[in-house]
Amino acid sequence: MTGTGGEEMGVQAARSRALAVLRVRSRALAVALLPAAAAVILLAGGATGHLTGGVWDALRWVVSVLALLVLAAAAAVALVVARARPAVTPTVTVDEESAPDLYGMVRDLADRLDVPAPSAIALTPDCDSWLEDRTHPAHGRPPPAAEPDGATLPGGPAPRRGDAAPVLVIGSPFLWWMRVGELRAVLAPVVAGTGPSAHPDIAAARRFIRGLDAAAAVVSAGGRRGPLSRAVHGGLGRVVRLLLRGCRVHAAEMERGVAWAAAERAQAVDYGVRIVAQEQVGLAYAGWDRLLTRVALPAWRMGRWPARLDVGVVAALTELSRRDRLAEGFASRLGERPACDLLEEPGAMDEAVSLLAARLFHGGPSGASPDWSPVGWDDYPEEVVDRTWRTDAARLHRVLDALGVRRAAGHTAPGTGGPTLARVLDHLTTAADEASPGALSTPAPAAAPDPAEAPNPAAAPDPATAPGAASTRAHAAEPVEPAGRAEPPGSAEPAGGDGSVTRTGSPADAAPHRPPAPAHGDHDTHGGHLATHPHVAQPDAAHLEADLPGGDSDDPPGHRRATPATPAAAPTPAAAPAVDEADDEADDDDLAGTTARGAALAAGLSAQLAREEAEASVTGAVAPDAPPAAAAPTAGPAPDPALWDDRALPLLPLQPPRTGREILTAHVTAMVCCAAMDTAGAVPGLDWLDGPSLLFDGVRAADLAPSVLTLVETGDPGPLRTWMTELGIRPEKPVRLV
């Protein structure tokens, strides 16, 4: 026995709380059986002649009917709880044949900890590791438990489903970034959680809580037809939520006790290495966060998904270490064996996890298709960056056409009536008498449309004044600008002090990413719900400059983490007008600092994006203007279809909708980049931490972001024109669009 007194105290505390949870279940059962017991007493008294008379007869009928109703309601609640499917994180299962070294390391670790080995290993596209119970019948056939020789006879009884050990879920970035010793140290407190999980009382309490949690999700789902169905589900929901409230405190304390016991047990294994490995956990989270929001998201929106995300994590973290001047410390680690060597085919596993990440965070299809194909890192600048910029530039000129802006100014040379940057600059340039604080409330003077080139008003309505444009512009998503930067978490204390033993992906300062108490299930050592995963919020205007392709790439990541938000349910039809009104007010506040022409153009772009997204959702396309690509079926492992609910995709959206100012700024930046590529010899590039970038002679362009912001916010093109003159960019030349 490797445990200590603290471990025994943790197990005892967890068991006492588990018994408290089971007492709640017993009390609920007693309440349901109480009317039936009273009815039995009354019926027995009447049969024996002790309780006779008209009053007793009437009481017997009333109590018997009440008992039948209560028993029926209790049976309905029990049926819903038993048949409800508990939430399970979609993962990629790792077979033992494809990773014998990894399974061997985990089993050796379990032997040293004197706990049962996990029944299986799975990978998740998240910087986290935990144990997850998948013994519910809806989760498929349980994995065979490893039995010693002679433990069972051929043809003997199979092990019960409830006796199967939980599944060990490992964050895929850990495998590619960490060394073997570091991964072993990080997984030690997680694997140690299988010991308390095997306790009958704790396991029964967890099954009860998971069932209540799943039942609450079932009864709260929309789409109920008829008043009777809504009333029944409403009553069931109130009963389930009442039971959950009664178990909340006890469940939280039970999980803390389990974490305490597992952390105490794991202190005897690789304790010193785990302190160093926790620093790599924070770094892996920072690199993974930046890679998803800055690099992967633009590709997903173009209908392409990077097939080697975990390889990109290594490149992003290497670049992060260089910028933070930590390369010397990281160089000493590169000589050790990486944890991905524990897999037989790391490339196929990386591709499967990359596709799973695209489905979880963006809602992409389950396989490759002409509109949804993988892209390699070497092809990323040409296939994603270049096409994204040209798609945004084309959208910008379509909106200008709809606004009636002439293609060629009066002083331009003949033959330059194509899509030019000068057209955008001339339209956004504000005269001195228009740059007043109240310019936004004054309608923008529209230029007289060219009869030869102005679009037909009936064919192309004004996006800024189209019905529903104001209510949808706040919901439009911008397809090029990646999400806000996230701060690399600081080094965390080793597990064992705060009880967080199974959630290794976020240090103490990242606690808002997890709910404080697992009131509706086993969030800690026995499975995590999808709502607890991190979400990346959009940066405010103060951080917009660093997100643009011309931002300063030598600065370290920002020292501010956006507060994640759990995806909210869709508003009801009655609440939709209030939501739209609030969105309009927020968008108006965002555009209050821009010019009148800029605000009108931003509204038009937002409405156009909303229409393109609506059309894509109807036709089933992945993204507007997605490039045609040959379908390339993926090989190797794939997520278990039994764990999926495609109706809820994307399960973990990365960012909220863009504001009008951010959409306008990104489109103007894309137009400038297109002009630079077509007239000054610039090329698209990929920055591992900041995403799409503009390169001149292999050097990233600087000072573009503040110049674009000055044009958008004040209508002054002077800084941008000076920047373009220095680099030889000719705004009057037409550019190539898609």
mmCIF file of N, CA and C in Angstrom, residues 33-45 59-60 63-68:
data_model
loop_
_atom_site.group_PDB
_atom_site.id
_atom_site.type_symbol
_atom_site.label_atom_id
_atom_site.label_comp_id
_atom_site.label_asym_id
_atom_site.label_seq_id
_atom_site.Cartn_x
_atom_site.Cartn_y
_atom_site.Cartn_z
ATOM 1 N N LEU A 33 -42.662 5.791 -2.167
ATOM 2 C CA LEU A 33 -43.349 4.602 -1.654
ATOM 3 C C LEU A 33 -44.252 4.898 -0.473
ATOM 4 N N LEU A 34 -44.160 6.066 0.105
ATOM 5 C CA LEU A 34 -44.953 6.378 1.295
ATOM 6 C C LEU A 34 -46.457 6.320 1.038
ATOM 7 N N PRO A 35 -47.006 6.944 -0.041
ATOM 8 C CA PRO A 35 -48.456 6.791 -0.267
ATOM 9 C C PRO A 35 -48.866 5.337 -0.497
ATOM 10 N N ALA A 36 -48.001 4.572 -1.178
ATOM 11 C CA ALA A 36 -48.344 3.164 -1.395
ATOM 12 C C ALA A 36 -48.378 2.404 -0.086
ATOM 13 N N ALA A 37 -47.465 2.707 0.832
ATOM 14 C CA ALA A 37 -47.487 2.042 2.137
ATOM 15 C C ALA A 37 -48.747 2.399 2.915
ATOM 16 N N ALA A 38 -49.135 3.685 2.835
ATOM 17 C CA ALA A 38 -50.370 4.084 3.521
ATOM 18 C C ALA A 38 -51.577 3.386 2.917
ATOM 19 N N ALA A 39 -51.584 3.252 1.598
ATOM 20 C CA ALA A 39 -52.709 2.569 0.960
ATOM 21 C C ALA A 39 -52.758 1.096 1.357
ATOM 22 N N VAL A 40 -51.615 0.457 1.479
ATOM 23 C CA VAL A 40 -51.582 -0.944 1.899
ATOM 24 C C VAL A 40 -52.128 -1.086 3.316
ATOM 25 N N ILE A 41 -51.761 -0.155 4.194
ATOM 26 C CA ILE A 41 -52.266 -0.220 5.574
ATOM 27 C C ILE A 41 -53.777 -0.070 5.602
ATOM 28 N N LEU A 42 -54.274 0.901 4.807
ATOM 29 C CA LEU A 42 -55.725 1.119 4.799
ATOM 30 C C LEU A 42 -56.455 -0.078 4.193
ATOM 31 N N LEU A 43 -55.934 -0.653 3.157
ATOM 32 C CA LEU A 43 -56.573 -1.816 2.547
ATOM 33 C C LEU A 43 -56.522 -3.023 3.478
ATOM 34 N N ALA A 44 -55.418 -3.190 4.171
ATOM 35 C CA ALA A 44 -55.330 -4.304 5.119
ATOM 36 C C ALA A 44 -56.278 -4.103 6.285
ATOM 37 N N GLY A 45 -56.396 -2.861 6.744
ATOM 38 C CA GLY A 45 -57.336 -2.605 7.838
ATOM 39 C C GLY A 45 -58.765 -2.868 7.435
ATOM 40 N N LEU A 59 -61.344 7.358 2.361
ATOM 41 C CA LEU A 59 -59.908 7.604 2.520
ATOM 42 C C LEU A 59 -59.084 6.551 1.783
ATOM 43 N N ARG A 60 -59.583 5.303 1.797
ATOM 44 C CA ARG A 60 -58.866 4.248 1.085
ATOM 45 C C ARG A 60 -58.813 4.542 -0.414
ATOM 46 N N VAL A 63 -56.380 7.614 -1.008
ATOM 47 C CA VAL A 63 -54.964 7.271 -0.826
ATOM 48 C C VAL A 63 -54.506 6.288 -1.894
ATOM 49 N N SER A 64 -55.366 5.357 -2.291
ATOM 50 C CA SER A 64 -54.980 4.394 -3.325
ATOM 51 C C SER A 64 -54.743 5.088 -4.664
ATOM 52 N N VAL A 65 -55.640 6.002 -5.021
ATOM 53 C CA VAL A 65 -55.444 6.741 -6.281
ATOM 54 C C VAL A 65 -54.173 7.582 -6.207
ATOM 55 N N LEU A 66 -53.960 8.248 -5.059
ATOM 56 C CA LEU A 66 -52.746 9.046 -4.897
ATOM 57 C C LEU A 66 -51.496 8.175 -4.987
ATOM 58 N N ALA A 67 -51.561 6.993 -4.379
ATOM 59 C CA ALA A 67 -50.409 6.089 -4.434
ATOM 60 C C ALA A 67 -50.117 5.659 -5.864
ATOM 61 N N LEU A 68 -51.179 5.352 -6.641
ATOM 62 C CA LEU A 68 -50.963 4.974 -8.033
ATOM 63 C C LEU A 68 -50.339 6.104 -8.842
#
